PDB file of C-alpha atoms in Angstrom:
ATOM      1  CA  UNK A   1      38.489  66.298 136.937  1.00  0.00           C
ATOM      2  CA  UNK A   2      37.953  68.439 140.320  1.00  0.00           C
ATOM      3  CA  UNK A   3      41.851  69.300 139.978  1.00  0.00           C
ATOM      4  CA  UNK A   4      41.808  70.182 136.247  1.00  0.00           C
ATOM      5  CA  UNK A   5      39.561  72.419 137.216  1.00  0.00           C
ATOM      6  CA  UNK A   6      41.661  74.043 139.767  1.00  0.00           C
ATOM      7  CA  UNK A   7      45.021  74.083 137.627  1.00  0.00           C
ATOM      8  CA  UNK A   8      42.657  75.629 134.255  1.00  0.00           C
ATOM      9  CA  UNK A   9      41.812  78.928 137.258  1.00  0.00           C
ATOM     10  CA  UNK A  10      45.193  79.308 137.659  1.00  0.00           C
ATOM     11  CA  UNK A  11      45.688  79.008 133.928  1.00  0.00           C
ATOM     12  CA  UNK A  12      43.375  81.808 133.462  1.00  0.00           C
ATOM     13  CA  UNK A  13      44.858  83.964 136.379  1.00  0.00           C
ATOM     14  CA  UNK A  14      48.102  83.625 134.186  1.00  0.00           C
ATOM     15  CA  UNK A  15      46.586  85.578 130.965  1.00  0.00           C
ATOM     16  CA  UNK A  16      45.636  88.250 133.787  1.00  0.00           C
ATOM     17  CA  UNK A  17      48.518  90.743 132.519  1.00  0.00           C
ATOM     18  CA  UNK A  18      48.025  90.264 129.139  1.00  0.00           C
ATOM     19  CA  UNK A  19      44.613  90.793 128.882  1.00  0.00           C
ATOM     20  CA  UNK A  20      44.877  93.826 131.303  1.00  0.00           C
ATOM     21  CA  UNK A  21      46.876  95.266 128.313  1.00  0.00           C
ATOM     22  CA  UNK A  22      43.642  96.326 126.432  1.00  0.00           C
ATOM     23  CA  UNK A  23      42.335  98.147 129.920  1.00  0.00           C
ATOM     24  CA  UNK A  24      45.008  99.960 130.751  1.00  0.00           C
ATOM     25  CA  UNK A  25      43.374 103.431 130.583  1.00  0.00           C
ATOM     26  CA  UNK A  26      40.589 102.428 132.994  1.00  0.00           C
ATOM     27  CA  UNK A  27      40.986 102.353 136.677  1.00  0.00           C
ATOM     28  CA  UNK A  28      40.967  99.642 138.403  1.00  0.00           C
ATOM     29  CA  UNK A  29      38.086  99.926 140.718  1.00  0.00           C
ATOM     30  CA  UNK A  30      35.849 100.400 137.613  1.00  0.00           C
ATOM     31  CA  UNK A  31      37.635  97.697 135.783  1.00  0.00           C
ATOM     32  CA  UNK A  32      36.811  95.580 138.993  1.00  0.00           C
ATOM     33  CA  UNK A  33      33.167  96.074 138.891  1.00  0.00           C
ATOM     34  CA  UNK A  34      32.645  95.610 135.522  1.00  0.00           C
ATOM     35  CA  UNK A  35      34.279  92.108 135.993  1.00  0.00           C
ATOM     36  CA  UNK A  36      32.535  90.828 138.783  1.00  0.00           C
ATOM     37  CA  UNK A  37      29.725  92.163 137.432  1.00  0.00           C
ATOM     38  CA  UNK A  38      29.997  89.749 134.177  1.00  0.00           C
ATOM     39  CA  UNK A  39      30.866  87.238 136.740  1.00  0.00           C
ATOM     40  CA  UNK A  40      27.463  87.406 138.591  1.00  0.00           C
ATOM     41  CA  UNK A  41      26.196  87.170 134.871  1.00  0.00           C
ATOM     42  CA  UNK A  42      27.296  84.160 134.217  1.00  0.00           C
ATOM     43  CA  UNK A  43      25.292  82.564 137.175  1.00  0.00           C
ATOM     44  CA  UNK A  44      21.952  83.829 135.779  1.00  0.00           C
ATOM     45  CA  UNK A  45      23.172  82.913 132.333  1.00  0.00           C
ATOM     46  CA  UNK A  46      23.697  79.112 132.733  1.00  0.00           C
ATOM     47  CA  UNK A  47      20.185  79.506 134.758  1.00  0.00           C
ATOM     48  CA  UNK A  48      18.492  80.522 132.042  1.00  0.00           C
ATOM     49  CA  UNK A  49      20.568  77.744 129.496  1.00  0.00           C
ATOM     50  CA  UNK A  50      19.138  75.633 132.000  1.00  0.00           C
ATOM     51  CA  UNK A  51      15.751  76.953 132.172  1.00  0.00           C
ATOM     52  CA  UNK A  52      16.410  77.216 135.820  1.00  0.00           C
ATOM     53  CA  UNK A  53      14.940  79.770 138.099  1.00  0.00           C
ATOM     54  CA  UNK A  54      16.989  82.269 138.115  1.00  0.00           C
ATOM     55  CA  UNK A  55      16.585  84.538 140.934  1.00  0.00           C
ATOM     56  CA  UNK A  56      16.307  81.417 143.533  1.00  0.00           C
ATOM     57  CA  UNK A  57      17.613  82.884 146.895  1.00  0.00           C
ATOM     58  CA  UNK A  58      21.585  81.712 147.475  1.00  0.00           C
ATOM     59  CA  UNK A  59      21.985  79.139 150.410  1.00  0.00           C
ATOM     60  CA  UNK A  60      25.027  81.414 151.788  1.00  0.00           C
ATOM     61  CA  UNK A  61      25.330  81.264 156.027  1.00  0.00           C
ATOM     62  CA  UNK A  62      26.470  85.068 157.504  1.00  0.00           C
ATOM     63  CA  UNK A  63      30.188  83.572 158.009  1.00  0.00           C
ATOM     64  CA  UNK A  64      30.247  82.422 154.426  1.00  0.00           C
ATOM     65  CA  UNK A  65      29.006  85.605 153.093  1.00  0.00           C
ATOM     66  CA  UNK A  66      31.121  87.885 155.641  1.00  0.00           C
ATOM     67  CA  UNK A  67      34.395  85.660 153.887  1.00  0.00           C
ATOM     68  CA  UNK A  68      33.711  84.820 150.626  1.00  0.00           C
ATOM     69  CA  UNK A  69      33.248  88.817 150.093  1.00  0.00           C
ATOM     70  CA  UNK A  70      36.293  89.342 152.134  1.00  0.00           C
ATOM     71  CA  UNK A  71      37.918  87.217 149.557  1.00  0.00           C
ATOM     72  CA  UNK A  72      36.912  88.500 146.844  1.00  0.00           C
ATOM     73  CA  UNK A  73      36.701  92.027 147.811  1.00  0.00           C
ATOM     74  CA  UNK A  74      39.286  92.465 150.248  1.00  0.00           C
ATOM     75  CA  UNK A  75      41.778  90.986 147.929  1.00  0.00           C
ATOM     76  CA  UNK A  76      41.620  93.101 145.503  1.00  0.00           C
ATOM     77  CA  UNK A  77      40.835  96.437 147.673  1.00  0.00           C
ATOM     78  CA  UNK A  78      43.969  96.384 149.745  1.00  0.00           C
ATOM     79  CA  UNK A  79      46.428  95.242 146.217  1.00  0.00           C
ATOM     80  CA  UNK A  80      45.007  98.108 144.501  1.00  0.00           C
ATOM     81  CA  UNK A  81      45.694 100.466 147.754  1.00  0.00           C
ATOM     82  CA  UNK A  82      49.102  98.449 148.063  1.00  0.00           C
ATOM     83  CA  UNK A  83      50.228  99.260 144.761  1.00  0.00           C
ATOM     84  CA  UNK A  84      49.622 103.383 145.341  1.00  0.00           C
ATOM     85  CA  UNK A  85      51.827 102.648 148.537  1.00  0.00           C
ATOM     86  CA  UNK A  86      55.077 100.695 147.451  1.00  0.00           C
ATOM     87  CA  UNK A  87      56.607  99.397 144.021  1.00  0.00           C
ATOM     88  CA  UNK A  88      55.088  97.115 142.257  1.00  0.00           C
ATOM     89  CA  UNK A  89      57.771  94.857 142.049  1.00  0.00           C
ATOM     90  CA  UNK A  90      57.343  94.469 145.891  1.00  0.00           C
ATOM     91  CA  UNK A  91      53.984  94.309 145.987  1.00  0.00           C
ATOM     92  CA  UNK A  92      53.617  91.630 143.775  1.00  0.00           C
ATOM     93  CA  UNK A  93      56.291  89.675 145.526  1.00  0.00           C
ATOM     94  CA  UNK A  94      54.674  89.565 148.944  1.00  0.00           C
ATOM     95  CA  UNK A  95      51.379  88.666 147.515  1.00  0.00           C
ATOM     96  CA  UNK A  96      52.659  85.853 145.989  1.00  0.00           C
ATOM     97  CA  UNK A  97      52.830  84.309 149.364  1.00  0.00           C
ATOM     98  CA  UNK A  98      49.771  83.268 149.550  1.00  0.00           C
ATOM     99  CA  UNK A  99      50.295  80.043 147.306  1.00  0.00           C
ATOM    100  CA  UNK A 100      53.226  78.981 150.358  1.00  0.00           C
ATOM    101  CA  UNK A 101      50.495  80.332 153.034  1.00  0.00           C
ATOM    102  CA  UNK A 102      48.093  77.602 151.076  1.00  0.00           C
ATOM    103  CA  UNK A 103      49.960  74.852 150.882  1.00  0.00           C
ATOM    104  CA  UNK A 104      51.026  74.756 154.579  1.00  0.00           C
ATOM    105  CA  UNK A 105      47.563  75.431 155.406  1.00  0.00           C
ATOM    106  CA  UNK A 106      46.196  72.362 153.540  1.00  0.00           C
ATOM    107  CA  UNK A 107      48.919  70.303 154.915  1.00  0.00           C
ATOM    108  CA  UNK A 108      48.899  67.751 157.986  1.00  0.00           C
ATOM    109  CA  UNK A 109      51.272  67.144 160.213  1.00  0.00           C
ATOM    110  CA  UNK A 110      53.476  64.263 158.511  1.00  0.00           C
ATOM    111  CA  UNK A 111      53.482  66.447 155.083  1.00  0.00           C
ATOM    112  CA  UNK A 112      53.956  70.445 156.606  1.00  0.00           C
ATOM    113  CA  UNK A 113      58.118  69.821 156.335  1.00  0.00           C
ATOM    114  CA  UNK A 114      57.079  69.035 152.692  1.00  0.00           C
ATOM    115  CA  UNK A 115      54.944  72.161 152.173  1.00  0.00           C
ATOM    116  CA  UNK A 116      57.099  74.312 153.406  1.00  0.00           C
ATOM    117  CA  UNK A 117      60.022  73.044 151.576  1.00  0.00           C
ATOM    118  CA  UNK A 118      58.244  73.007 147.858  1.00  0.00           C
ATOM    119  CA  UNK A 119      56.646  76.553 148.730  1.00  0.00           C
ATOM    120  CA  UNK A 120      60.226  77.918 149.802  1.00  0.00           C
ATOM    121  CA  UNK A 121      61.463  77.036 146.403  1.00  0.00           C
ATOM    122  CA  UNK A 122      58.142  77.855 144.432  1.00  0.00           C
ATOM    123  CA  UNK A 123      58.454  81.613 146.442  1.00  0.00           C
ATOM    124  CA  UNK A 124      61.950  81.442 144.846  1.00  0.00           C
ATOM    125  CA  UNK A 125      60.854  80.693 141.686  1.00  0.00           C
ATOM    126  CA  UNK A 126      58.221  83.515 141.695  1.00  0.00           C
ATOM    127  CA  UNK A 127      61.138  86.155 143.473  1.00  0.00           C
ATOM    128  CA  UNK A 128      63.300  85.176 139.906  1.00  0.00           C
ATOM    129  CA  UNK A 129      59.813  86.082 137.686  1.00  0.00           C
ATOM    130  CA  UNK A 130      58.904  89.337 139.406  1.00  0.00           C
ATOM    131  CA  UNK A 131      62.188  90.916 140.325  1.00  0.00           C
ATOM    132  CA  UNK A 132      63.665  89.677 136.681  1.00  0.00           C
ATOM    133  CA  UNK A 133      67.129  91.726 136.576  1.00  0.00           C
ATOM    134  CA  UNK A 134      65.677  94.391 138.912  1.00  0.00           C
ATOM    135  CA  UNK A 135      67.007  95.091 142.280  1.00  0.00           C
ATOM    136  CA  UNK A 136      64.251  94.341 145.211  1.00  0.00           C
ATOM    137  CA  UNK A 137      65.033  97.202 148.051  1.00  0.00           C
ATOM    138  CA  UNK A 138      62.247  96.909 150.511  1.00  0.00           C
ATOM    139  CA  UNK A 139      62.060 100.679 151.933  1.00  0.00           C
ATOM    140  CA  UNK A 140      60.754 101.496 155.258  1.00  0.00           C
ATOM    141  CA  UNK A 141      58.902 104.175 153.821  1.00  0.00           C
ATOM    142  CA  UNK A 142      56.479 102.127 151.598  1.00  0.00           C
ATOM    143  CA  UNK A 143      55.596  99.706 155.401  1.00  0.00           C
ATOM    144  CA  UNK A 144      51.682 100.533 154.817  1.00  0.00           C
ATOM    145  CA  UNK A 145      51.542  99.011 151.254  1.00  0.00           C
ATOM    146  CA  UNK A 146      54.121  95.969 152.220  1.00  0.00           C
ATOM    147  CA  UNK A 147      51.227  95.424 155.081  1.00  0.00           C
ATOM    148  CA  UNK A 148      48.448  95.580 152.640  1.00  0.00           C
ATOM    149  CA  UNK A 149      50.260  93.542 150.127  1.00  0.00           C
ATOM    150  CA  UNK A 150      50.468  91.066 153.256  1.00  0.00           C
ATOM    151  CA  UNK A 151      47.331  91.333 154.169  1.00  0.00           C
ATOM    152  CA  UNK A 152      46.417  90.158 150.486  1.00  0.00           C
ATOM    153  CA  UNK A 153      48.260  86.980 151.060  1.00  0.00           C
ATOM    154  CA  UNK A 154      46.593  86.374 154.102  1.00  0.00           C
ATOM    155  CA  UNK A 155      43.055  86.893 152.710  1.00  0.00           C
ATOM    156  CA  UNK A 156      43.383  84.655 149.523  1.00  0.00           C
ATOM    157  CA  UNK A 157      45.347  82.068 151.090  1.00  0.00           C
ATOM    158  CA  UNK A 158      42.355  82.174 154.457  1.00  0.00           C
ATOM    159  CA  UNK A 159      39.760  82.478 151.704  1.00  0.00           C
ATOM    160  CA  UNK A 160      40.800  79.643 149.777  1.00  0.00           C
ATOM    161  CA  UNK A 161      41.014  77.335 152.490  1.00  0.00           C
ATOM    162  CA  UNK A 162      38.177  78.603 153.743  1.00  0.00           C
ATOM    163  CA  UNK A 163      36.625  77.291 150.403  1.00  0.00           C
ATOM    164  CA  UNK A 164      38.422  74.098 150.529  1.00  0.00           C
ATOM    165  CA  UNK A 165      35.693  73.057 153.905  1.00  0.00           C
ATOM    166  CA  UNK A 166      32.892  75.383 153.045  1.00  0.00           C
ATOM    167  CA  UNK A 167      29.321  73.312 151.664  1.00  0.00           C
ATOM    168  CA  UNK A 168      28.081  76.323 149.713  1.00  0.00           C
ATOM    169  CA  UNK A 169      26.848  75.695 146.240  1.00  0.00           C
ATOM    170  CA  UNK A 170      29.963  76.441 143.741  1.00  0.00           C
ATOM    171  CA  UNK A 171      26.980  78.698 141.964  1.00  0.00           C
ATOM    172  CA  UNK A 172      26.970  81.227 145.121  1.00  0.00           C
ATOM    173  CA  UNK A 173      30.667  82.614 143.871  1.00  0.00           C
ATOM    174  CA  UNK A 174      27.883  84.709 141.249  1.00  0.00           C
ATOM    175  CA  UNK A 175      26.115  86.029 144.275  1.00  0.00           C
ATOM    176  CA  UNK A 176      28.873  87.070 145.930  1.00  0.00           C
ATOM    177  CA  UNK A 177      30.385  88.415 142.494  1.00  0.00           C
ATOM    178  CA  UNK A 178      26.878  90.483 142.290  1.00  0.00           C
ATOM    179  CA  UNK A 179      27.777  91.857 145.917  1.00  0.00           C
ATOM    180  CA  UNK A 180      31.862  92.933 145.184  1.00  0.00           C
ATOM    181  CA  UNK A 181      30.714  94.216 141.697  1.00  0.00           C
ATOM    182  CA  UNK A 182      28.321  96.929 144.059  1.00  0.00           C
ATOM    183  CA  UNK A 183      31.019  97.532 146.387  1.00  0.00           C
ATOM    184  CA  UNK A 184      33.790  97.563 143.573  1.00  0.00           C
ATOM    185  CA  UNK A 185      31.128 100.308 142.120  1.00  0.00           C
ATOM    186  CA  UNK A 186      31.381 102.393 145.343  1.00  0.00           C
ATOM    187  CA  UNK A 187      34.840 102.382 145.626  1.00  0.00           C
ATOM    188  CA  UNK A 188      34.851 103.326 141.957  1.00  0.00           C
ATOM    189  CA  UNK A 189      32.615 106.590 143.084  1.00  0.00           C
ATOM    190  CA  UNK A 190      34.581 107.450 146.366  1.00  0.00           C
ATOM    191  CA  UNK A 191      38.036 106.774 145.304  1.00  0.00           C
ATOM    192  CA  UNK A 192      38.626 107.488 141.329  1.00  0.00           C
ATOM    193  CA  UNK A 193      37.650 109.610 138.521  1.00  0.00           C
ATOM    194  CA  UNK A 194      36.511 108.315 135.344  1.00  0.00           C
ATOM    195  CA  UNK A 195      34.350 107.935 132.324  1.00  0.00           C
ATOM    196  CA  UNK A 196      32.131 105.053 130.971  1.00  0.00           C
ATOM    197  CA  UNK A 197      32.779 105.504 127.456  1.00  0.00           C
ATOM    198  CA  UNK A 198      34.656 102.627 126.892  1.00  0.00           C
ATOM    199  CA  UNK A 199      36.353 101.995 123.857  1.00  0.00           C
ATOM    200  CA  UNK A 200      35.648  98.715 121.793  1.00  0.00           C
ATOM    201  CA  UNK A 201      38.860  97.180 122.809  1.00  0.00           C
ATOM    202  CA  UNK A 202      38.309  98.561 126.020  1.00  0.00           C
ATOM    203  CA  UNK A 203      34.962  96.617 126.556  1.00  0.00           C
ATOM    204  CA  UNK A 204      36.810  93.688 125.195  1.00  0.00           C
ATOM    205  CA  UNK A 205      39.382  93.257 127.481  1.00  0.00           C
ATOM    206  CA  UNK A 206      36.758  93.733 130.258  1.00  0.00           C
ATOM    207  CA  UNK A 207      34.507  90.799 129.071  1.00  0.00           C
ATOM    208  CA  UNK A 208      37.556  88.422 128.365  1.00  0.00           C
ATOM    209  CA  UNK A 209      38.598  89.648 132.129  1.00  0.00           C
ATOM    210  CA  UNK A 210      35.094  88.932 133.810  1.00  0.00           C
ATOM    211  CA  UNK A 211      34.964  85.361 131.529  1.00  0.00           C
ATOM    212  CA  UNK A 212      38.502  84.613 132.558  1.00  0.00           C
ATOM    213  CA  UNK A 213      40.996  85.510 135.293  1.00  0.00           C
ATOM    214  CA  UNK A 214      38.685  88.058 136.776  1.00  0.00           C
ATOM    215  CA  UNK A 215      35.051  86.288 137.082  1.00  0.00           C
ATOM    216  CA  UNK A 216      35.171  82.786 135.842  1.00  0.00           C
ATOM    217  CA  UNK A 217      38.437  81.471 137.267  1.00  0.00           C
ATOM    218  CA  UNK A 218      36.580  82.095 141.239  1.00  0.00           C
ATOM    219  CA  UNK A 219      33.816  79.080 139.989  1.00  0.00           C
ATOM    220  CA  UNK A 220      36.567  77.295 138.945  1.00  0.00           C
ATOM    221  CA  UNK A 221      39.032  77.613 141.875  1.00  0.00           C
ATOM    222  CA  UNK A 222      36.117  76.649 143.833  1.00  0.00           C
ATOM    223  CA  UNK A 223      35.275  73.435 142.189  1.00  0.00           C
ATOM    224  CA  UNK A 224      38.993  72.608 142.454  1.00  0.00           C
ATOM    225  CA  UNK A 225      39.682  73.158 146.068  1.00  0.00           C
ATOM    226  CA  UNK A 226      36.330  71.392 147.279  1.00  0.00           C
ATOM    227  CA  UNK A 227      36.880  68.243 145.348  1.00  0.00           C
ATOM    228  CA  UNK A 228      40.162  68.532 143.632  1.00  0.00           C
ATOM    229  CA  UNK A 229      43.962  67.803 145.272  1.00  0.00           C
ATOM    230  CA  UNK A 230      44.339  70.920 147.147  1.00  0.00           C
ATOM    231  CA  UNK A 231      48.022  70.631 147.972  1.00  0.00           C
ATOM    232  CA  UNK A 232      49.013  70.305 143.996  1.00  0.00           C
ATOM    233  CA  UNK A 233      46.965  73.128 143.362  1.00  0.00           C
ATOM    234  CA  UNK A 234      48.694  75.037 146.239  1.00  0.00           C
ATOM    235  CA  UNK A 235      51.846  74.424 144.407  1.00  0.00           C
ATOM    236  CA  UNK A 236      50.772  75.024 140.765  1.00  0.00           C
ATOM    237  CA  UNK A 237      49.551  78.217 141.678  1.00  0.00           C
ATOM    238  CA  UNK A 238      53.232  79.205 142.089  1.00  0.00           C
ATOM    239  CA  UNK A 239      53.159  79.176 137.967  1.00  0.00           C
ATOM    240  CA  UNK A 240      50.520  81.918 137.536  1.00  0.00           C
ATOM    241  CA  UNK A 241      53.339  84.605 137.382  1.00  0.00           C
ATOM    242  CA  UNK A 242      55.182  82.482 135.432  1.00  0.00           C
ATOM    243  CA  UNK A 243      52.696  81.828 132.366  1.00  0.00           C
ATOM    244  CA  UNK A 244      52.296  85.299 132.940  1.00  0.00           C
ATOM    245  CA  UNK A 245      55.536  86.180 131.423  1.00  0.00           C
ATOM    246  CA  UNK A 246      55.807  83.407 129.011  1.00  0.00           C
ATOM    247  CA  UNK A 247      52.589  84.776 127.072  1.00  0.00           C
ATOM    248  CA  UNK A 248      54.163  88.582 127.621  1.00  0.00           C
ATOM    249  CA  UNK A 249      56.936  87.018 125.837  1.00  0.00           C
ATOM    250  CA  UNK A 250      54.834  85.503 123.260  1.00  0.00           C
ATOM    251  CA  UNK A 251      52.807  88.399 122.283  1.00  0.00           C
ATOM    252  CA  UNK A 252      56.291  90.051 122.230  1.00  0.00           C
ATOM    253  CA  UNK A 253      55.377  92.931 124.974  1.00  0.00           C
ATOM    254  CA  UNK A 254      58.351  91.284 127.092  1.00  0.00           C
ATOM    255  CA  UNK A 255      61.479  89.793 126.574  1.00  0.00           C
ATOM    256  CA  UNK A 256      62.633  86.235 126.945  1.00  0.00           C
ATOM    257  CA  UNK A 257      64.611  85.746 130.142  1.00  0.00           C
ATOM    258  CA  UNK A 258      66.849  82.736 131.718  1.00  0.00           C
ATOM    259  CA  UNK A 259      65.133  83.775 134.544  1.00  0.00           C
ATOM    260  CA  UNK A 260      61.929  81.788 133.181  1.00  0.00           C
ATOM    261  CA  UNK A 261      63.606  78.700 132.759  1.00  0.00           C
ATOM    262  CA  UNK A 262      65.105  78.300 136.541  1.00  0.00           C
ATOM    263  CA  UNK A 263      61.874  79.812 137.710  1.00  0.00           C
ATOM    264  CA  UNK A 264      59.928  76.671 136.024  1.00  0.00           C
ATOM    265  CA  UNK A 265      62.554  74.075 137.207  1.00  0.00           C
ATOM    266  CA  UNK A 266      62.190  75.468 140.860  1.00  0.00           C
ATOM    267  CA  UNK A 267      58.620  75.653 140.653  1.00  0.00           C
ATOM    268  CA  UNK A 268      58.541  72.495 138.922  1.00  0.00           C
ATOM    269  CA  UNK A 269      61.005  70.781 141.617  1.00  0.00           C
ATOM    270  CA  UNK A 270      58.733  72.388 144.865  1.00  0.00           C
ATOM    271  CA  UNK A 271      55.542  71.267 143.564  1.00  0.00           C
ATOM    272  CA  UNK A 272      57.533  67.883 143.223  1.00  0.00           C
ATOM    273  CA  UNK A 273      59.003  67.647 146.288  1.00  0.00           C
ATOM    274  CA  UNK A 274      55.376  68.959 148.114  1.00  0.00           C
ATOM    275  CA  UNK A 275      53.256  66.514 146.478  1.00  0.00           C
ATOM    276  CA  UNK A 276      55.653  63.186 146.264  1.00  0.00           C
ATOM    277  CA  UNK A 277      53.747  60.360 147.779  1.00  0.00           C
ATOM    278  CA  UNK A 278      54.701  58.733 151.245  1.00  0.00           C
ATOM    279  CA  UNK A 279      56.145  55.746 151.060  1.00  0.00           C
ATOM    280  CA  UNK A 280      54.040  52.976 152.567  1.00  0.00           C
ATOM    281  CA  UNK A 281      55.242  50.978 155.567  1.00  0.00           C
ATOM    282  CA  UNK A 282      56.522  47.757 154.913  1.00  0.00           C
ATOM    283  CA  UNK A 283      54.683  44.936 156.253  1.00  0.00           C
ATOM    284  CA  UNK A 284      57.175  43.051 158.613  1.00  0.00           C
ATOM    285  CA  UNK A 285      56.982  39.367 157.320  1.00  0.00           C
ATOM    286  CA  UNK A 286      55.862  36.568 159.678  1.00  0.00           C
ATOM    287  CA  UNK A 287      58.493  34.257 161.189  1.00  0.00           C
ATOM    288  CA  UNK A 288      58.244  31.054 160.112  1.00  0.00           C
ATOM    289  CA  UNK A 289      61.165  28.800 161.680  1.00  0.00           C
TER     290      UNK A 289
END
C-alpha cells in the first residue's frame, strides 16, 4: 500500500503542467507560497477531523529541519532561478536526473549495474518527452542555470533519500510546508512584483496545486519512500513528464507525438530491467552414491 502511495505522488506531479495552465499569470514565488501554504493546511485540517490537538509541537531534529526545507525549498528556488538562466527545454532535462540520481542511491551493491542501466534508458525516455522535435543545444552562456538546474537534481534526489531513512512523523511535511510557504512569501516580496487579486480560476488552480502536485503529493512521497519499494518508485518517477504530456494531449493543449510511445516503452523497459528480481542460488543437491 506504502508503494501505491508513492506511484499516486508521482501521479499527481504528472497533472503539474496542466493544472499550472489556470496560474499562468501569477508568479511563481507567489504561486509557491500559496501552495505550501494549503499544504501546511492540510496538517491542521485532518487534526481537527480528528479532533486532534492541533498545534502539538513537530518532533523534527535540526538536521531534519535544515533538509527537509532544503528539499522543499531549495528545489524549487534554484528551478525557478534556473529557468530565468537557460531554456526551458534544458532545464527541465537536467532536472530530470534526479529520478537516475535516486535509483542508484537506493541501490546496493549487487543491483547499482541495474540502476544505472534502467535510469540510463528512463533519462532517455524523458530526453524524447522534453526535447519532442526540438533541437537540445546546451550553450555555454546559460552554465549558471544548467548548475542550478543540477543542483535541483541533487537536492530532490539527496532529499528523497534522505526521507527514505529519516523517523520523522509523515505529518511534519505540513510543518515544514508552513516554513517554505514563509520563505516562498519572502522571496515573493524580494524578487517579484505582483497582485493578490486572484481571479476565480486563478484561486482554483492554486488549491488543486497545494491539494495535488504542489502540497499533497510531499505526504505522499513520504509515506512511499519510508515504507514503500523505493527502487520502483525511483524508476516510475521517470513517467511524471510523461503523463504530463499525455493529459496535455488529452485536454488538447498539445499534440500527440510518437515520441510518447518510445518514451513509455523505454521507461517501461528501465523500470523493468531496474527492478527484475535476482535469481536465487540453486541449492547444489546432495550426493548420494
Amino acid at each position: 500500500m506504502a508503494t501505491l502511495f508513492g506511484i499516486l505522488a508521482v501521479l499527481l506531479w504528472g497533472m503539474l503542467a496542466l493544472l499550472g495552465t489556470f496560474t499562468t499569470r501569477l508568479p511563481p514565488f507567489q504561486l509557491l507560497a500559496i501552495c505550501f501554504c494549503i499544504s501546511a493546511l492540510l496538517m491542521f485540517g485532518k487534526r481537527l477531523y480528528r479532533r486532534e490537538p492541533v498545534f502539538t509541537r513537530p518532533g523534527l531534529t535540526l538536521p531534519q529541519w535544515l533538509i527537509g526545507i532544503t528539499g522543499l525549498f531549495g528545489f524549487h528556488f534554484c528551478y525557478f532561478l534556473a529557468l530565468r538562466r537557460a531554456p526551458a527545454i534544458d532545464v527541465s532535462l537536467i532536472v530530470y536526473i534526479w529520478p537516475l540520481l535516486l535509483a542508484l542511491f537506493v541501490a546496493n551493491r549487487q543491483t547499482v549495474l541495474k540502476a544505472l542501466a534502467g535510469g540510463i534508458l528512463g533519462f532517455i525516455g524523458i530526453a524524447l518527452i522534453i526535447t519532442g522535435d526540438s533541437s537540445l543545444a546546451l550553450d555555454q552562456a546559460h552554465w549558471t542555470g544548467y548548475l542550478l538546474a543540477m543542483c535541483c537534481a541533487f537536492i530532490w534526489s539527496s532529499y528523497s533519500f534522505y526521507l527514505s531513512r529519516s523517523d520523522n512523523s509523515v505529518e511534519d511535511i505540513g510543518w515544514l510546508s508552513a516554513a517554505v510557504a514563509i520563505l516562498a512569501l519572502l522571496a515573493h516580496l524580494g524578487l517579484e512584483s505582483g497582485q493578490w487579486q486572484l481571479s476565480g480560476t486563478e484561486w482554483l488552480g492554486a488549491l488543486l496545486l497545494g491539494l495535488g502536485p504542489v502540497g499533497g503529493a510531499f505526504y505522499l512521497w513520504d509515506i512511499g519512500l519510508k515504507r514503500g519499494n523505493k527502487s520502483l518508485l525511483a524508476s516510475f518517477s521517470f513517467s511524471a513528464p510523461l503523463i504530463s504530456s499525455v493529459l496535455l494531449a488529452l485536454a488538447g493543449i498539445n499534440d500527440w507525438s510518437m515520441n510518447i510511445i518510445i518514451a513509455l516503452g523505454l521507461i517501461f523497459t528501465g523500470a523493468l530491467i531496474n527492478n527484475w528480481p535476482k535469481r536465487a542460488p540453486r541449492l547444489s543437491q546432495p550426493d548420494t552414491a
